[in-house]
């Protein structure tokens, strides 16, 4: 597996600002921006703020208090579980789902399914980097998927 690391891009102030602005532009017609722990938060939270939208954390399992919804998924190198607090996602909310990397697509399929289990509408999905050879976009068939960069 070739691990793609976005750290150099994030460390470049101009590149980081351009990424956040491009993500924020995709949030103009939504109510909320959701991001996936951990690296997804780095892109999703500033985009939500720049767009004047609230941020929803999709967290790795076991970290959120109270009632949560949970989804399991497989990564290239592990299995994992994501959770959300349904009380912060109003039914009918329009949501932009953001992550840093789209690889096999398992993470974003699980994230979208969690948000939809809350009654939200995932209007579109956006990633900083798509590793196209891993076929994640096919797992998200039928969804609007934006990738700022392709590897
Ligand atoms: O498309 P997929 O095959 O599902 O892979 C993409 C996911 O893998 C990485 O997360 P990881 O769980 O490694 O966690 P991290 O953000 O905590 O580093 C990355 O940040 C994406 O969320
Ligand atoms: N190859 C990869 N590089 C970086 N992040 C990833 N997340 C899942 N697969 C990845």
PDB file of C-alpha atoms and ligand atoms in Angstrom:
ATOM      1  CA  UNK A   1       0.000   0.000   0.000  1.00  0.00           C
ATOM      2  CA  UNK A   2       1.233   3.465  -0.869  1.00  0.00           C
ATOM      3  CA  UNK A   3       0.207   5.840   1.922  1.00  0.00           C
ATOM      4  CA  UNK A   4      -0.674   9.331   0.695  1.00  0.00           C
ATOM      5  CA  UNK A   5       0.067  11.985   3.288  1.00  0.00           C
ATOM      6  CA  UNK A   6      -1.541  15.421   2.984  1.00  0.00           C
ATOM      7  CA  UNK A   7       0.701  16.996   5.673  1.00  0.00           C
ATOM      8  CA  UNK A   8       2.852  18.982   3.203  1.00  0.00           C
ATOM      9  CA  UNK A   9      -0.254  20.504   1.638  1.00  0.00           C
ATOM     10  CA  UNK A  10      -1.703  21.456   5.036  1.00  0.00           C
ATOM     11  CA  UNK A  11       1.589  23.037   6.053  1.00  0.00           C
ATOM     12  CA  UNK A  12       1.456  25.341   3.027  1.00  0.00           C
ATOM     13  CA  UNK A  13      -0.742  28.253   4.135  1.00  0.00           C
ATOM     14  CA  UNK A  14      -1.815  29.192   0.618  1.00  0.00           C
ATOM     15  CA  UNK A  15      -2.661  25.616  -0.387  1.00  0.00           C
ATOM     16  CA  UNK A  16      -4.570  25.040   2.868  1.00  0.00           C
ATOM     17  CA  UNK A  17      -6.563  28.245   2.345  1.00  0.00           C
ATOM     18  CA  UNK A  18      -7.429  27.219  -1.217  1.00  0.00           C
ATOM     19  CA  UNK A  19      -8.578  23.778  -0.071  1.00  0.00           C
ATOM     20  CA  UNK A  20     -10.780  25.276   2.653  1.00  0.00           C
ATOM     21  CA  UNK A  21     -12.269  27.820   0.230  1.00  0.00           C
ATOM     22  CA  UNK A  22     -13.023  25.125  -2.358  1.00  0.00           C
ATOM     23  CA  UNK A  23     -14.723  22.940   0.265  1.00  0.00           C
ATOM     24  CA  UNK A  24     -16.647  25.902   1.656  1.00  0.00           C
ATOM     25  CA  UNK A  25     -17.960  26.689  -1.837  1.00  0.00           C
ATOM     26  CA  UNK A  26     -19.529  23.204  -1.875  1.00  0.00           C
ATOM     27  CA  UNK A  27     -21.377  24.000   1.365  1.00  0.00           C
ATOM     28  CA  UNK A  28     -23.384  26.988   0.155  1.00  0.00           C
ATOM     29  CA  UNK A  29     -26.672  25.092  -0.181  1.00  0.00           C
ATOM     30  CA  UNK A  30     -26.365  22.824   2.872  1.00  0.00           C
ATOM     31  CA  UNK A  31     -27.242  23.220   6.544  1.00  0.00           C
ATOM     32  CA  UNK A  32     -24.315  21.299   8.030  1.00  0.00           C
ATOM     33  CA  UNK A  33     -20.838  20.049   7.139  1.00  0.00           C
ATOM     34  CA  UNK A  34     -19.928  16.614   8.516  1.00  0.00           C
ATOM     35  CA  UNK A  35     -16.325  15.453   8.815  1.00  0.00           C
ATOM     36  CA  UNK A  36     -14.730  12.077   9.557  1.00  0.00           C
ATOM     37  CA  UNK A  37     -12.268  11.699  12.452  1.00  0.00           C
ATOM     38  CA  UNK A  38      -9.380  12.301  12.391  1.00  0.00           C
ATOM     39  CA  UNK A  39      -7.866  13.701   9.236  1.00  0.00           C
ATOM     40  CA  UNK A  40     -11.273  14.618   7.828  1.00  0.00           C
ATOM     41  CA  UNK A  41     -11.794  17.062  10.708  1.00  0.00           C
ATOM     42  CA  UNK A  42      -8.798  19.098   9.545  1.00  0.00           C
ATOM     43  CA  UNK A  43     -10.532  19.932   6.292  1.00  0.00           C
ATOM     44  CA  UNK A  44     -14.216  19.767   7.242  1.00  0.00           C
ATOM     45  CA  UNK A  45     -14.264  22.007  10.323  1.00  0.00           C
ATOM     46  CA  UNK A  46     -12.555  25.026   8.730  1.00  0.00           C
ATOM     47  CA  UNK A  47     -14.737  24.614   5.627  1.00  0.00           C
ATOM     48  CA  UNK A  48     -17.868  24.605   7.783  1.00  0.00           C
ATOM     49  CA  UNK A  49     -16.686  27.737   9.576  1.00  0.00           C
ATOM     50  CA  UNK A  50     -15.766  29.514   6.334  1.00  0.00           C
ATOM     51  CA  UNK A  51     -19.192  28.719   4.889  1.00  0.00           C
ATOM     52  CA  UNK A  52     -21.000  29.798   8.057  1.00  0.00           C
ATOM     53  CA  UNK A  53     -22.347  26.302   8.656  1.00  0.00           C
ATOM     54  CA  UNK A  54     -22.347  24.046  11.688  1.00  0.00           C
ATOM     55  CA  UNK A  55     -19.964  21.098  11.938  1.00  0.00           C
ATOM     56  CA  UNK A  56     -20.933  17.500  12.732  1.00  0.00           C
ATOM     57  CA  UNK A  57     -18.246  15.107  13.982  1.00  0.00           C
ATOM     58  CA  UNK A  58     -18.380  11.521  12.742  1.00  0.00           C
ATOM     59  CA  UNK A  59     -16.146   9.950  15.380  1.00  0.00           C
ATOM     60  CA  UNK A  60     -14.324   6.667  15.724  1.00  0.00           C
ATOM     61  CA  UNK A  61     -16.347   4.382  17.974  1.00  0.00           C
ATOM     62  CA  UNK A  62     -16.354   4.723  21.746  1.00  0.00           C
ATOM     63  CA  UNK A  63     -15.672   8.440  22.050  1.00  0.00           C
ATOM     64  CA  UNK A  64     -19.120  10.043  22.017  1.00  0.00           C
ATOM     65  CA  UNK A  65     -21.356  10.135  25.075  1.00  0.00           C
ATOM     66  CA  UNK A  66     -25.073   9.469  25.114  1.00  0.00           C
ATOM     67  CA  UNK A  67     -27.087   7.794  22.407  1.00  0.00           C
ATOM     68  CA  UNK A  68     -25.140   7.215  19.209  1.00  0.00           C
ATOM     69  CA  UNK A  69     -25.600   5.471  15.898  1.00  0.00           C
ATOM     70  CA  UNK A  70     -22.723   3.252  14.780  1.00  0.00           C
ATOM     71  CA  UNK A  71     -21.538   1.811  11.447  1.00  0.00           C
ATOM     72  CA  UNK A  72     -18.691  -0.659  10.795  1.00  0.00           C
ATOM     73  CA  UNK A  73     -16.513  -0.574   7.695  1.00  0.00           C
ATOM     74  CA  UNK A  74     -13.269  -1.909   6.240  1.00  0.00           C
ATOM     75  CA  UNK A  75     -10.185   0.128   5.335  1.00  0.00           C
ATOM     76  CA  UNK A  76      -7.188  -0.930   3.229  1.00  0.00           C
ATOM     77  CA  UNK A  77      -5.300  -1.644   6.446  1.00  0.00           C
ATOM     78  CA  UNK A  78      -7.881  -2.208   9.200  1.00  0.00           C
ATOM     79  CA  UNK A  79     -11.517  -2.330  10.155  1.00  0.00           C
ATOM     80  CA  UNK A  80     -13.143   0.501  12.037  1.00  0.00           C
ATOM     81  CA  UNK A  81     -16.414   1.847  13.365  1.00  0.00           C
ATOM     82  CA  UNK A  82     -17.821   5.345  13.107  1.00  0.00           C
ATOM     83  CA  UNK A  83     -20.387   6.952  15.375  1.00  0.00           C
ATOM     84  CA  UNK A  84     -22.575  10.017  15.317  1.00  0.00           C
ATOM     85  CA  UNK A  85     -24.837  11.715  17.849  1.00  0.00           C
ATOM     86  CA  UNK A  86     -28.229  11.789  16.180  1.00  0.00           C
ATOM     87  CA  UNK A  87     -29.345  14.681  18.383  1.00  0.00           C
ATOM     88  CA  UNK A  88     -26.986  17.050  16.545  1.00  0.00           C
ATOM     89  CA  UNK A  89     -28.311  16.092  13.089  1.00  0.00           C
ATOM     90  CA  UNK A  90     -31.900  17.281  12.619  1.00  0.00           C
ATOM     91  CA  UNK A  91     -34.113  15.121  10.410  1.00  0.00           C
ATOM     92  CA  UNK A  92     -34.231  16.661   6.958  1.00  0.00           C
ATOM     93  CA  UNK A  93     -30.915  18.512   7.367  1.00  0.00           C
ATOM     94  CA  UNK A  94     -28.968  18.960   4.147  1.00  0.00           C
ATOM     95  CA  UNK A  95     -25.384  17.849   4.753  1.00  0.00           C
ATOM     96  CA  UNK A  96     -22.044  18.079   2.943  1.00  0.00           C
ATOM     97  CA  UNK A  97     -19.911  15.067   3.952  1.00  0.00           C
ATOM     98  CA  UNK A  98     -16.156  15.774   3.903  1.00  0.00           C
ATOM     99  CA  UNK A  99     -13.048  13.653   4.335  1.00  0.00           C
ATOM    100  CA  UNK A 100      -9.399  14.093   3.461  1.00  0.00           C
ATOM    101  CA  UNK A 101      -8.913  10.967   1.321  1.00  0.00           C
ATOM    102  CA  UNK A 102     -11.218   8.748  -0.741  1.00  0.00           C
ATOM    103  CA  UNK A 103      -9.516   5.360  -1.084  1.00  0.00           C
ATOM    104  CA  UNK A 104     -11.735   2.228  -1.120  1.00  0.00           C
ATOM    105  CA  UNK A 105     -14.762   4.300  -0.154  1.00  0.00           C
ATOM    106  CA  UNK A 106     -15.663   2.293   2.950  1.00  0.00           C
ATOM    107  CA  UNK A 107     -15.344   5.249   5.287  1.00  0.00           C
ATOM    108  CA  UNK A 108     -17.556   7.583   3.287  1.00  0.00           C
ATOM    109  CA  UNK A 109     -20.173   4.900   2.611  1.00  0.00           C
ATOM    110  CA  UNK A 110     -20.384   4.337   6.374  1.00  0.00           C
ATOM    111  CA  UNK A 111     -20.441   8.079   7.068  1.00  0.00           C
ATOM    112  CA  UNK A 112     -23.220   8.749   4.566  1.00  0.00           C
ATOM    113  CA  UNK A 113     -25.227   5.848   5.919  1.00  0.00           C
ATOM    114  CA  UNK A 114     -24.921   7.170   9.487  1.00  0.00           C
ATOM    115  CA  UNK A 115     -26.103  10.635   8.479  1.00  0.00           C
ATOM    116  CA  UNK A 116     -29.008   9.170   6.544  1.00  0.00           C
ATOM    117  CA  UNK A 117     -29.920   7.034   9.547  1.00  0.00           C
ATOM    118  CA  UNK A 118     -30.389  10.352  11.385  1.00  0.00           C
ATOM    119  CA  UNK A 119     -32.853  11.401   8.688  1.00  0.00           C
ATOM    120  CA  UNK A 120     -30.422  13.821   7.033  1.00  0.00           C
ATOM    121  CA  UNK A 121     -29.923  14.225   3.315  1.00  0.00           C
ATOM    122  CA  UNK A 122     -26.311  13.844   2.140  1.00  0.00           C
ATOM    123  CA  UNK A 123     -26.374  16.381  -0.680  1.00  0.00           C
ATOM    124  CA  UNK A 124     -22.798  15.731  -1.786  1.00  0.00           C
ATOM    125  CA  UNK A 125     -19.495  14.222  -0.699  1.00  0.00           C
ATOM    126  CA  UNK A 126     -16.165  16.046  -0.984  1.00  0.00           C
ATOM    127  CA  UNK A 127     -12.584  14.940  -0.456  1.00  0.00           C
ATOM    128  CA  UNK A 128      -9.272  16.649  -0.727  1.00  0.00           C
ATOM    129  CA  UNK A 129      -7.631  13.676  -2.457  1.00  0.00           C
ATOM    130  CA  UNK A 130      -9.074  10.736  -4.391  1.00  0.00           C
ATOM    131  CA  UNK A 131      -6.884   7.670  -4.868  1.00  0.00           C
ATOM    132  CA  UNK A 132      -8.735   6.719  -8.027  1.00  0.00           C
ATOM    133  CA  UNK A 133      -7.110   3.302  -8.496  1.00  0.00           C
ATOM    134  CA  UNK A 134      -8.789   2.037  -5.320  1.00  0.00           C
ATOM    135  CA  UNK A 135     -12.264   2.440  -6.787  1.00  0.00           C
ATOM    136  CA  UNK A 136     -13.963   4.279  -3.944  1.00  0.00           C
ATOM    137  CA  UNK A 137     -16.049   6.391  -6.296  1.00  0.00           C
ATOM    138  CA  UNK A 138     -17.868   3.265  -7.508  1.00  0.00           C
ATOM    139  CA  UNK A 139     -18.908   2.518  -3.917  1.00  0.00           C
ATOM    140  CA  UNK A 140     -20.495   5.971  -3.836  1.00  0.00           C
ATOM    141  CA  UNK A 141     -22.385   5.457  -7.110  1.00  0.00           C
ATOM    142  CA  UNK A 142     -25.453   7.660  -7.314  1.00  0.00           C
ATOM    143  CA  UNK A 143     -23.897  10.307  -5.095  1.00  0.00           C
ATOM    144  CA  UNK A 144     -22.387  13.636  -6.130  1.00  0.00           C
ATOM    145  CA  UNK A 145     -18.680  13.217  -5.354  1.00  0.00           C
ATOM    146  CA  UNK A 146     -16.103  16.028  -5.560  1.00  0.00           C
ATOM    147  CA  UNK A 147     -12.355  15.450  -5.336  1.00  0.00           C
ATOM    148  CA  UNK A 148     -10.091  18.494  -5.305  1.00  0.00           C
ATOM    149  CA  UNK A 149      -7.049  16.376  -6.249  1.00  0.00           C
ATOM    150  CA  UNK A 150      -6.544  12.954  -7.837  1.00  0.00           C
ATOM    151  CA  UNK A 151      -3.663  10.595  -7.097  1.00  0.00           C
TER     152      UNK A 151
HETATM  153  O1  LIG B   1     -11.821   5.229   1.429  1.00  0.00           O
HETATM  154  P1  LIG B   1     -11.308   4.397   2.583  1.00  0.00           P
HETATM  155  O2  LIG B   1     -10.618   3.153   2.111  1.00  0.00           O
HETATM  156  O3  LIG B   1     -12.347   4.121   3.592  1.00  0.00           O
HETATM  157  O4  LIG B   1     -10.146   5.239   3.276  1.00  0.00           O
HETATM  158  C1  LIG B   1     -10.188   6.599   3.538  1.00  0.00           C
HETATM  159  C2  LIG B   1     -10.070   6.880   4.988  1.00  0.00           C
HETATM  160  O5  LIG B   1      -8.837   6.377   5.510  1.00  0.00           O
HETATM  161  C3  LIG B   1      -8.224   7.366   6.326  1.00  0.00           C
HETATM  162  O6  LIG B   1      -8.701   7.337   7.646  1.00  0.00           O
HETATM  163  P2  LIG B   1      -8.142   6.467   8.850  1.00  0.00           P
HETATM  164  O7  LIG B   1      -9.265   5.628   9.340  1.00  0.00           O
HETATM  165  O8  LIG B   1      -6.865   5.814   8.463  1.00  0.00           O
HETATM  166  O9  LIG B   1      -7.943   7.471  10.014  1.00  0.00           O
HETATM  167  P3  LIG B   1      -7.319   8.826  10.470  1.00  0.00           P
HETATM  168  O10 LIG B   1      -8.061   9.920   9.748  1.00  0.00           O
HETATM  169  O11 LIG B   1      -7.638   8.786  11.921  1.00  0.00           O
HETATM  170  O12 LIG B   1      -5.850   8.850  10.164  1.00  0.00           O
HETATM  171  C4  LIG B   1      -8.650   8.650   5.665  1.00  0.00           C
HETATM  172  O13 LIG B   1      -8.548   9.751   6.552  1.00  0.00           O
HETATM  173  C5  LIG B   1     -10.075   8.371   5.266  1.00  0.00           C
HETATM  174  O14 LIG B   1     -10.987   8.649   6.315  1.00  0.00           O
HETATM  175  N1  LIG B   2      -3.424   4.790   0.766  1.00  0.00           N
HETATM  176  C1  LIG B   2      -3.907   5.712   1.625  1.00  0.00           C
HETATM  177  N2  LIG B   2      -3.204   6.847   1.842  1.00  0.00           N
HETATM  178  C2  LIG B   2      -3.692   7.773   2.698  1.00  0.00           C
HETATM  179  N3  LIG B   2      -4.835   7.667   3.358  1.00  0.00           N
HETATM  180  C3  LIG B   2      -5.539   6.554   3.165  1.00  0.00           C
HETATM  181  N4  LIG B   2      -6.710   6.150   3.676  1.00  0.00           N
HETATM  182  C4  LIG B   2      -6.978   4.941   3.170  1.00  0.00           C
HETATM  183  N5  LIG B   2      -6.043   4.533   2.325  1.00  0.00           N
HETATM  184  C5  LIG B   2      -5.126   5.528   2.308  1.00  0.00           C
END
